[in-house]
PDB file of C-alpha atoms and ligand atoms in Angstrom:
ATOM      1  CA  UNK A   1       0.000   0.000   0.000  1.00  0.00           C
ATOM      2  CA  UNK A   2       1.006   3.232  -0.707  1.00  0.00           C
ATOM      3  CA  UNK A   3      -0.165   6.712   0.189  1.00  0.00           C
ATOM      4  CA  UNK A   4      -2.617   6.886  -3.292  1.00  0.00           C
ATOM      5  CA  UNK A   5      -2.905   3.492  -4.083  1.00  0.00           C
ATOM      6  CA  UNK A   6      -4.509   0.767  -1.510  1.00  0.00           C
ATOM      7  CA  UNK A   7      -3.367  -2.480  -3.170  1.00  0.00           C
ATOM      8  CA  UNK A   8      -0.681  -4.783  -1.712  1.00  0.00           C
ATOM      9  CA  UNK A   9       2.368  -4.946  -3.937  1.00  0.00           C
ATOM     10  CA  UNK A  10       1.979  -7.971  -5.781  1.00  0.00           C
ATOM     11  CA  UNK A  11      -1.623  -7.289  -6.357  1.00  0.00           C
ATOM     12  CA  UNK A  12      -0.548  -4.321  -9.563  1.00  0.00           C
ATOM     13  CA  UNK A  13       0.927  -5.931 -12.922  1.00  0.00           C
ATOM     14  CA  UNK A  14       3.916  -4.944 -14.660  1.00  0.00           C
ATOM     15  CA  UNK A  15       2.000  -3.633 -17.694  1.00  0.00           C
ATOM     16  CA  UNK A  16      -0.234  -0.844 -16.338  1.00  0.00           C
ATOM     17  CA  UNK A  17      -3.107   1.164 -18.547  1.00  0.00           C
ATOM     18  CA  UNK A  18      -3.707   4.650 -17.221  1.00  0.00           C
ATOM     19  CA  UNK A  19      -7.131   6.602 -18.355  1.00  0.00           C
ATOM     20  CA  UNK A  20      -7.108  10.042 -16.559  1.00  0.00           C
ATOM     21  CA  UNK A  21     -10.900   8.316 -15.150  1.00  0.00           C
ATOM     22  CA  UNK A  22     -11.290   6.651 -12.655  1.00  0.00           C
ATOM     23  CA  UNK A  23     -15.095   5.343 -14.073  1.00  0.00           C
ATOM     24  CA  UNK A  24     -13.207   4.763 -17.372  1.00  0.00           C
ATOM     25  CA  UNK A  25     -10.638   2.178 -15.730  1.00  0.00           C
ATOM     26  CA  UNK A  26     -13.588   0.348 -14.197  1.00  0.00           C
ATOM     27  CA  UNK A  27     -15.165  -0.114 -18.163  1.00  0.00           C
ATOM     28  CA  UNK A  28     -12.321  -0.797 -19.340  1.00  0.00           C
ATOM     29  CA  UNK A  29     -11.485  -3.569 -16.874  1.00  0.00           C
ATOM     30  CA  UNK A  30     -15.116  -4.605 -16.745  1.00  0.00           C
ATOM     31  CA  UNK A  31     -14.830  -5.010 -21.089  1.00  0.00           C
ATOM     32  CA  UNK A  32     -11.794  -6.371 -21.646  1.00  0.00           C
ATOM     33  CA  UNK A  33      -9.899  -8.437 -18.885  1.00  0.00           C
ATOM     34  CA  UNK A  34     -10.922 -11.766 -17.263  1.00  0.00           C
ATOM     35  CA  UNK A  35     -11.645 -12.212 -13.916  1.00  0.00           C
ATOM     36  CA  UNK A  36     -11.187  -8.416 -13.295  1.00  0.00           C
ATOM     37  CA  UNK A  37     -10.292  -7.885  -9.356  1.00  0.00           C
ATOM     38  CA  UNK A  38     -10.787  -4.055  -7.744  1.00  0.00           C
ATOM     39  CA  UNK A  39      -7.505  -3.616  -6.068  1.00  0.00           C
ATOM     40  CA  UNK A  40      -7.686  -0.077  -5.097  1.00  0.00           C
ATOM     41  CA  UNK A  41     -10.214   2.865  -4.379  1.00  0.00           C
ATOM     42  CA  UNK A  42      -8.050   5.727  -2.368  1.00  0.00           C
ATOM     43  CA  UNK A  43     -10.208   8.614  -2.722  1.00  0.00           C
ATOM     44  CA  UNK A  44     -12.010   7.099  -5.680  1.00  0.00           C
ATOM     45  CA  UNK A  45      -9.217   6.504  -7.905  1.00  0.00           C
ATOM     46  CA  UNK A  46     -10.147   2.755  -9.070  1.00  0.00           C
ATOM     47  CA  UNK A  47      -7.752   0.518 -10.297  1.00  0.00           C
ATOM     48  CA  UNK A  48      -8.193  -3.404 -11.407  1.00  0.00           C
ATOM     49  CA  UNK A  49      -5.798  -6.251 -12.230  1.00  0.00           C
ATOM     50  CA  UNK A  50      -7.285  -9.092 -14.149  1.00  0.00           C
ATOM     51  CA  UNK A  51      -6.441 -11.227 -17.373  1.00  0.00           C
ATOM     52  CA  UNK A  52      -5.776 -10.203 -21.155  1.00  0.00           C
ATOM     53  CA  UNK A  53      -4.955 -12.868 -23.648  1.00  0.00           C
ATOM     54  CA  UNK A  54      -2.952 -14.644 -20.892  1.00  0.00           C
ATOM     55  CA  UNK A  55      -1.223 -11.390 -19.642  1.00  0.00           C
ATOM     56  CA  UNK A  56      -1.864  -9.902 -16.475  1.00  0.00           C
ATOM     57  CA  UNK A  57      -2.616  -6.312 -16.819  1.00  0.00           C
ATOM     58  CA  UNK A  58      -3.897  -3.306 -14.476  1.00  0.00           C
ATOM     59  CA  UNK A  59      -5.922  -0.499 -15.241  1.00  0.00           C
ATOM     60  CA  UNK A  60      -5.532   2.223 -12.716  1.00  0.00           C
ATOM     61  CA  UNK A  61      -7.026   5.972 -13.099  1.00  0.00           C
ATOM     62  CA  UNK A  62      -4.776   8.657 -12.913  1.00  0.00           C
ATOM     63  CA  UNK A  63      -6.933  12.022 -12.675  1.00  0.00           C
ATOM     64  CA  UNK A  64      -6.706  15.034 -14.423  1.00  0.00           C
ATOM     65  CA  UNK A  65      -3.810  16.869 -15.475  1.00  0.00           C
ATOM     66  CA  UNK A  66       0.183  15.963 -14.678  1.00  0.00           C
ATOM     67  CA  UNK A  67       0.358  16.770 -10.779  1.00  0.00           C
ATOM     68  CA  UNK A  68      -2.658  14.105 -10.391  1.00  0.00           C
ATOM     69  CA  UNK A  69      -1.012  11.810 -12.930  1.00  0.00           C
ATOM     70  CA  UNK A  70       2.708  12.154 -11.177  1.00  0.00           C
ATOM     71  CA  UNK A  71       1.372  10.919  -7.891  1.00  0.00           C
ATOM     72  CA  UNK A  72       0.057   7.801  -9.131  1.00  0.00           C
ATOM     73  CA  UNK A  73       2.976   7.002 -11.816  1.00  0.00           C
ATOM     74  CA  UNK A  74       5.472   7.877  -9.129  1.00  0.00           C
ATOM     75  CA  UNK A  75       4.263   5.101  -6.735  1.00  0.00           C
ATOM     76  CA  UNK A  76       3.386   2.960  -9.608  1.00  0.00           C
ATOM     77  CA  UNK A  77       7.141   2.791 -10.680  1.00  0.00           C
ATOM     78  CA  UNK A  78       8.482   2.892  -6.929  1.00  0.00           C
ATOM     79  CA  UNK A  79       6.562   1.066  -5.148  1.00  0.00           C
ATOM     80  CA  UNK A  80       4.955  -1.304  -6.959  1.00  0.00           C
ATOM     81  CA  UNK A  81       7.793  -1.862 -10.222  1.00  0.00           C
ATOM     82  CA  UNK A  82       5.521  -0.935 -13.301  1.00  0.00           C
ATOM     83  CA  UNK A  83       7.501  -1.570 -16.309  1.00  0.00           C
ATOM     84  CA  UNK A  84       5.333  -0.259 -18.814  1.00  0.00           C
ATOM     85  CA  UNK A  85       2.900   2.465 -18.387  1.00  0.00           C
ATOM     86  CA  UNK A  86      -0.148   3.317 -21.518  1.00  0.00           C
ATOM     87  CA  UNK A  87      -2.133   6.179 -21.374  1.00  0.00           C
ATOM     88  CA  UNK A  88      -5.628   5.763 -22.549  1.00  0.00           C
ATOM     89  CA  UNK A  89      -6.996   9.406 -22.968  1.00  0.00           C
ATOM     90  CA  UNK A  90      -9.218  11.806 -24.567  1.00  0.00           C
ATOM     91  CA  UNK A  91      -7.835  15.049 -26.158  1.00  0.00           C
ATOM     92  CA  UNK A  92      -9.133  17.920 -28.217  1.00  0.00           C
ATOM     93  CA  UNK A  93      -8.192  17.837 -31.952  1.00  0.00           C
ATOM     94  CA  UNK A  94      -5.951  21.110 -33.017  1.00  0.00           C
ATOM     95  CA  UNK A  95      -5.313  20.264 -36.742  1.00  0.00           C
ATOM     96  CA  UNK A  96      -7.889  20.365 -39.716  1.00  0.00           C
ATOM     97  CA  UNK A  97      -7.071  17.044 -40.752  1.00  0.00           C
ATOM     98  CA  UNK A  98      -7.608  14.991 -37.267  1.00  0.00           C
ATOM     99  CA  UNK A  99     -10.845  14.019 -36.249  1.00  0.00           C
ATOM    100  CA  UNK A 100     -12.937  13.272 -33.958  1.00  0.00           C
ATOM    101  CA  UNK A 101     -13.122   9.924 -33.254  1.00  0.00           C
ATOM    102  CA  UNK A 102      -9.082   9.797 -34.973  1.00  0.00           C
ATOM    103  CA  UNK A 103      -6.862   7.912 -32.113  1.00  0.00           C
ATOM    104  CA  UNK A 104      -3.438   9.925 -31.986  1.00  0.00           C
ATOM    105  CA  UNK A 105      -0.211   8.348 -30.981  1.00  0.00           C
ATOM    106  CA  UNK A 106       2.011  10.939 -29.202  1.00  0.00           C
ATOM    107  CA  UNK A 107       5.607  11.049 -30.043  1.00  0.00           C
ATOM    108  CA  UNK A 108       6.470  13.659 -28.190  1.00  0.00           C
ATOM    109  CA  UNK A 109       4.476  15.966 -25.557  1.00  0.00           C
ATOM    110  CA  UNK A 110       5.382  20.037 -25.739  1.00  0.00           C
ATOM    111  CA  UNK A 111       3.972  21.870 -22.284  1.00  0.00           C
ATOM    112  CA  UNK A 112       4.433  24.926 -20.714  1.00  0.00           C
ATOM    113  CA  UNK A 113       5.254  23.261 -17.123  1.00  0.00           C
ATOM    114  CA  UNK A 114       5.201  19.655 -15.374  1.00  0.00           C
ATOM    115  CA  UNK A 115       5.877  18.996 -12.314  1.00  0.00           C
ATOM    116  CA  UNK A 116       9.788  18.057 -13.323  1.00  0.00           C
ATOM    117  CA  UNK A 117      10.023  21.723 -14.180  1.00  0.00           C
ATOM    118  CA  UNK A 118      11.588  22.472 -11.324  1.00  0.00           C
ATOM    119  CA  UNK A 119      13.917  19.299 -11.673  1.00  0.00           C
ATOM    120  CA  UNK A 120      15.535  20.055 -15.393  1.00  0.00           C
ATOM    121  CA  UNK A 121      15.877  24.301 -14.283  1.00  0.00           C
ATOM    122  CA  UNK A 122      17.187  25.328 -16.987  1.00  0.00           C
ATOM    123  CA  UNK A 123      17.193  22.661 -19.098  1.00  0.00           C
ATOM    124  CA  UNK A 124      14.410  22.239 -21.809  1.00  0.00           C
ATOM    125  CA  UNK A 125      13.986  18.360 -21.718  1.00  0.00           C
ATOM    126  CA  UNK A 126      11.850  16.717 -24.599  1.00  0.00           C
ATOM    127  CA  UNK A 127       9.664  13.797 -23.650  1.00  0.00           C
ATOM    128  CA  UNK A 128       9.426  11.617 -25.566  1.00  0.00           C
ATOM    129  CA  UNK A 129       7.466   7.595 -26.375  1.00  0.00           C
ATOM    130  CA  UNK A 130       9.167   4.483 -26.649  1.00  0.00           C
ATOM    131  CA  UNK A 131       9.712   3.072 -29.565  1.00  0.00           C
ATOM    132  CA  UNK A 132       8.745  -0.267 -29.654  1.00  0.00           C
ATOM    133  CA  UNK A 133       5.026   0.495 -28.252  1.00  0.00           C
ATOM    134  CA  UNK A 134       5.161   3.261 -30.663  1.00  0.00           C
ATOM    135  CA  UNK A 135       5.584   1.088 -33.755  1.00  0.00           C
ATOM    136  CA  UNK A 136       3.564  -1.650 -32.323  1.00  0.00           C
ATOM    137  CA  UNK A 137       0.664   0.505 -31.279  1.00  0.00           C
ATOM    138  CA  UNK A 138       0.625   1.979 -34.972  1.00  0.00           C
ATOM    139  CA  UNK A 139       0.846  -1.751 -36.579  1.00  0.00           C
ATOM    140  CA  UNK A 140      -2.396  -2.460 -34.542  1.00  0.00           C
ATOM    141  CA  UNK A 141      -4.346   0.583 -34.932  1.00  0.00           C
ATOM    142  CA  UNK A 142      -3.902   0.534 -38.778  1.00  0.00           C
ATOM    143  CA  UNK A 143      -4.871  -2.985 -38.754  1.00  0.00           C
ATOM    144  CA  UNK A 144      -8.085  -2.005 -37.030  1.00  0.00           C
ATOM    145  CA  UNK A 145      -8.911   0.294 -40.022  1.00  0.00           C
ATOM    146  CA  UNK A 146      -8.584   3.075 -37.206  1.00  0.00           C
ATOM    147  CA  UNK A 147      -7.821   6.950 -38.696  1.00  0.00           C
ATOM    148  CA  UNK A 148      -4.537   6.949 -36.146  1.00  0.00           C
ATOM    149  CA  UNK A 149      -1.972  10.198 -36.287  1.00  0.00           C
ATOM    150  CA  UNK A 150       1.415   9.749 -34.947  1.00  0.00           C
ATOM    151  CA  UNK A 151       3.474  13.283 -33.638  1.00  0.00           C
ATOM    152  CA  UNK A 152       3.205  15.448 -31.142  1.00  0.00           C
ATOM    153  CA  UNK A 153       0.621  16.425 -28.357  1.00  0.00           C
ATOM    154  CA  UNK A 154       0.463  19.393 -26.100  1.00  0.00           C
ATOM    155  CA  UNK A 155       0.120  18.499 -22.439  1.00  0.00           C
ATOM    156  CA  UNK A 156      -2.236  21.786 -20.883  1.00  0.00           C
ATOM    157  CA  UNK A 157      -2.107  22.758 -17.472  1.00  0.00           C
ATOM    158  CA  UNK A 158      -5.520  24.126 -18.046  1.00  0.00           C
ATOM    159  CA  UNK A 159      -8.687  22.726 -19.522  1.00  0.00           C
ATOM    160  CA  UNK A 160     -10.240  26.481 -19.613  1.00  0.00           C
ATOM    161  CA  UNK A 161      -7.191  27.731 -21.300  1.00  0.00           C
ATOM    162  CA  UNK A 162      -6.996  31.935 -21.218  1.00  0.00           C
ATOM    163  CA  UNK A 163      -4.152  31.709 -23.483  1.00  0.00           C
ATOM    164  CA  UNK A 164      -5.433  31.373 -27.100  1.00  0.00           C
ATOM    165  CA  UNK A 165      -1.771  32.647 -28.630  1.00  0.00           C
ATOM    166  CA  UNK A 166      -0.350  29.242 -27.122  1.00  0.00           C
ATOM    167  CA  UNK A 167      -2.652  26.985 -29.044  1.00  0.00           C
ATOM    168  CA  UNK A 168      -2.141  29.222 -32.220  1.00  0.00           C
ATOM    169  CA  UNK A 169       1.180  28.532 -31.453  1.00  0.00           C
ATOM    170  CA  UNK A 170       1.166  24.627 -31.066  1.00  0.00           C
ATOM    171  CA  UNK A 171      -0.893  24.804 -34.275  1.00  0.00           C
ATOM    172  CA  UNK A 172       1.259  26.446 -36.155  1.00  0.00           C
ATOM    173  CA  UNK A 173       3.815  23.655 -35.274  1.00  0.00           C
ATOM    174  CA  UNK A 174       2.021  21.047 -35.940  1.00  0.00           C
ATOM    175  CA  UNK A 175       0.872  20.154 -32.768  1.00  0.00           C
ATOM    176  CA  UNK A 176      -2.003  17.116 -33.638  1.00  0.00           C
ATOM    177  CA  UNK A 177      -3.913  17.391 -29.934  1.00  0.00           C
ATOM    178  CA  UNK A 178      -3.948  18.635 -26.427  1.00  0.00           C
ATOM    179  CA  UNK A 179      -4.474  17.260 -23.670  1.00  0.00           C
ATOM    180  CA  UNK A 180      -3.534  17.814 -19.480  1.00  0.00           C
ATOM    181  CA  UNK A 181      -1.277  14.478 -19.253  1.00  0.00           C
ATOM    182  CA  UNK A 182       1.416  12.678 -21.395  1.00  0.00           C
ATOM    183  CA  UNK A 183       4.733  15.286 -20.985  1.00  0.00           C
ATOM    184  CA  UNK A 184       4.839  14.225 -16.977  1.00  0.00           C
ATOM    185  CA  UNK A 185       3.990   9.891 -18.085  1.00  0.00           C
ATOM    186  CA  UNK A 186       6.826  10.242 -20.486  1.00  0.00           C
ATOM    187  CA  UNK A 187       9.372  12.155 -18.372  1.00  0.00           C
ATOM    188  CA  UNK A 188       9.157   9.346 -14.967  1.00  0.00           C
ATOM    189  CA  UNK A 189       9.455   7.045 -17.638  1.00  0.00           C
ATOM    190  CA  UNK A 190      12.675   8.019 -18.413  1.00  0.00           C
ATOM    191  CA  UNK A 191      13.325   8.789 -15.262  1.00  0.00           C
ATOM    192  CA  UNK A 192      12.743   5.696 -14.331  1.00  0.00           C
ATOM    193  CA  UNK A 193      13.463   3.356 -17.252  1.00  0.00           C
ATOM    194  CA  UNK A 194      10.854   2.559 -18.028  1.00  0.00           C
ATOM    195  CA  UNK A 195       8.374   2.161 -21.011  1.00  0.00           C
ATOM    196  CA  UNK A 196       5.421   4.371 -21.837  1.00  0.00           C
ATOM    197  CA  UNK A 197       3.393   5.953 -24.867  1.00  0.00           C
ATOM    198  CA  UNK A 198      -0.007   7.279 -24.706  1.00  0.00           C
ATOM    199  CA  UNK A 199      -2.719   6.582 -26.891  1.00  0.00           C
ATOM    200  CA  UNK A 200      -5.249   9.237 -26.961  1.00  0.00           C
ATOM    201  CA  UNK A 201      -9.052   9.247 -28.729  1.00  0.00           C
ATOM    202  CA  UNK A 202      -9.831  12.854 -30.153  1.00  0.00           C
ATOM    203  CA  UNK A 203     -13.094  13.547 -28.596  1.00  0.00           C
ATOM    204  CA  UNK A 204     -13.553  16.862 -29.598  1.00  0.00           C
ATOM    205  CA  UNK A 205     -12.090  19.961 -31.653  1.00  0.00           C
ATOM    206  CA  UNK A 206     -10.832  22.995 -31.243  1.00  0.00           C
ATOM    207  CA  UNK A 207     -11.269  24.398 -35.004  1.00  0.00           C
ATOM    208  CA  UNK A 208     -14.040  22.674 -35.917  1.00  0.00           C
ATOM    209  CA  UNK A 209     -16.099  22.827 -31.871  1.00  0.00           C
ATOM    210  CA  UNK A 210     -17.374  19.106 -32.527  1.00  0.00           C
ATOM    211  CA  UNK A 211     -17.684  16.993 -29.428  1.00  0.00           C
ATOM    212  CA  UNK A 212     -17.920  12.984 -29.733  1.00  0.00           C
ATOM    213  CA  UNK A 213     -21.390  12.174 -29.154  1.00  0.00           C
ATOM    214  CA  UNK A 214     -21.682  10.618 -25.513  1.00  0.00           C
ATOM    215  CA  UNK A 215     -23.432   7.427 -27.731  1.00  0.00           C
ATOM    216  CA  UNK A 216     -20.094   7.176 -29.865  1.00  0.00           C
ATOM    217  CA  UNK A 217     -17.499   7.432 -27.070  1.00  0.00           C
ATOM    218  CA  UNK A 218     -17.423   3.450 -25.751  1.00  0.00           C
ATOM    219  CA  UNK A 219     -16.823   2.263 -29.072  1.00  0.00           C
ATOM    220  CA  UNK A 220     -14.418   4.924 -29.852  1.00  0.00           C
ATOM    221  CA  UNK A 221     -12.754   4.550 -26.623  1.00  0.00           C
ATOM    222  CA  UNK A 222     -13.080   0.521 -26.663  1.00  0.00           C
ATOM    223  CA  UNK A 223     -10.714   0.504 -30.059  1.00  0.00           C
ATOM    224  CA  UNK A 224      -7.905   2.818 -28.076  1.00  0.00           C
ATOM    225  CA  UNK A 225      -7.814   0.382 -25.411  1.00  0.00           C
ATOM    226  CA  UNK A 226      -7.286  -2.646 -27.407  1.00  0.00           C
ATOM    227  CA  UNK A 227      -4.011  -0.691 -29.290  1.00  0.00           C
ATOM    228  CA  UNK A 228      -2.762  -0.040 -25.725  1.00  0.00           C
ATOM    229  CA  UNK A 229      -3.167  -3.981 -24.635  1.00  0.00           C
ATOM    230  CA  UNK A 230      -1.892  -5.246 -28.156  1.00  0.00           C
ATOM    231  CA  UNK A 231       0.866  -2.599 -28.184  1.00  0.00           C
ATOM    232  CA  UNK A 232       1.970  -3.490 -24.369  1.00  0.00           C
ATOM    233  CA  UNK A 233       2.451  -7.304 -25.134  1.00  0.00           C
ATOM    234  CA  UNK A 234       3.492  -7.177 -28.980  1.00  0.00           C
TER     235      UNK A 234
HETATM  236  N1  LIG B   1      -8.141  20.536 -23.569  1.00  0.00           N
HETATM  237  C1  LIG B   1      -7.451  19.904 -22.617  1.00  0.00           C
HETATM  238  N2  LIG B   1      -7.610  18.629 -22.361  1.00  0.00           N
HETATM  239  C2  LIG B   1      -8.500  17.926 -23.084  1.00  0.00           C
HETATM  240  C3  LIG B   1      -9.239  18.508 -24.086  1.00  0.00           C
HETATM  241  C4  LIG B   1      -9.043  19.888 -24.345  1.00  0.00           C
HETATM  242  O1  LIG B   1      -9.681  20.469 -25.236  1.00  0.00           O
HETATM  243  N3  LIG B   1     -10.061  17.568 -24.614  1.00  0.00           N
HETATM  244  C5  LIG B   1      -9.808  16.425 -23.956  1.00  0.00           C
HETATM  245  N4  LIG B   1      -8.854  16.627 -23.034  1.00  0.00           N
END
């Protein structure tokens, strides 16, 4: 047990699936492992080990935005040895050509702050995926006949953003989404050694204002998760 996550050590896998809800990790868990077990509920942040193709996987919520994520991918790495960690998100489209509905692989994450600011100082470290669940993640989204992007993401510390010149910005550079999330995940993971990506569903715009119909967003959502469980154990 740690301080954010009540499950005894050996009861978290080595491949972990992070969606930023808690609700979502419980669906998730409920749809696609066997014998799905509840091993923690600190302040309503579920996570669930169970069964996938053989593989034992957990599916723990991480909150919103990177402080909330940091807390639970810093014990997850400690204290209980996660080797590799998948975001499963949402994020708003910034680019004409991705969709909603699209899944987005993110290379790279640009952000304004994380909470390793304060640990690079000067230093203007790029996050960045690895590789190998890259490529593998791509191989079995494109295989699923899903629209999938692969660059970079912007990782927001705000949802109700007052700075519209920064996402002018990020879209001028070809930033694909944004999101509150992935520049933290992939920064412990290097801190760490560790293996992470994150796989984000584009569930609404911010050219075009759509929003995925609430009706649409299990299916759409159901296809990102099985890229993250195919990419973890390619
Ligand atoms: N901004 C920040 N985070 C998000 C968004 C957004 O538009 N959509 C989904 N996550």
């Amino acid at each position: 047990m740690t301080v954010h996550i009540g499950a005894r050590p050996s009861e978290i896998a080595d491949v972990v699936l992070l969606p930023g809800d808690p609700l979502r990790a419980k669906w998730a868990a409920e749809t696609f492992l066997t014998d799905p077990v509840c091993v923690t509920q600190v302040r309503g942040m579920l996570g669930f080990t169970g069964m996938w193709r053989g593989h034992r996987v957990s599916i723990q919520g991480s909150g919103m935005g990177m402080p909330s994520l940091s807390i639970y991918v810093n014990e997850l790495i400690r204290d209980y040895g996660a080797q590799t960690i998948i975001r499963i998100g949402s994020c708003g489209g910034m680019q004409p050509h991705v969709g909603i509905r699209d899944v987005i692989l993110a290379m790279t994450s640009t952000s304004v702050s994380t909470p390793s600011s304060t640990v690079f100082r000067e230093l203007n470290f790029a996050p960045c995926a690895d590789f190998g669940l890259l490529a593998s993640a791509h191989k079995a989204a494109l295989s699923r006949g899903v629209r999938t992007h692969v660059g970079g993401v912007y990782s927001s510390d705000t949802f109700y953003d007052e700075r519209p010149d920064l996402t002018e910005q990020m879209q001028r550079h070809g930033i694909l989404g944004v999101e509150m999330e992935t520049a933290e995940l992939y920064i412990l993971a290097a801190r760490h050694q560790r293996r992470a990506l994150a796989v984000l569903t584009v569930s609404d715009h911010l050219i075009t204002h759509e929003a995925l119909p609430s009706g649409d967003r299990e299916r759409s959502f159901g296809a990102m998760v099985e890229i993250a469980l195919e990419a973890a154990f390619a």
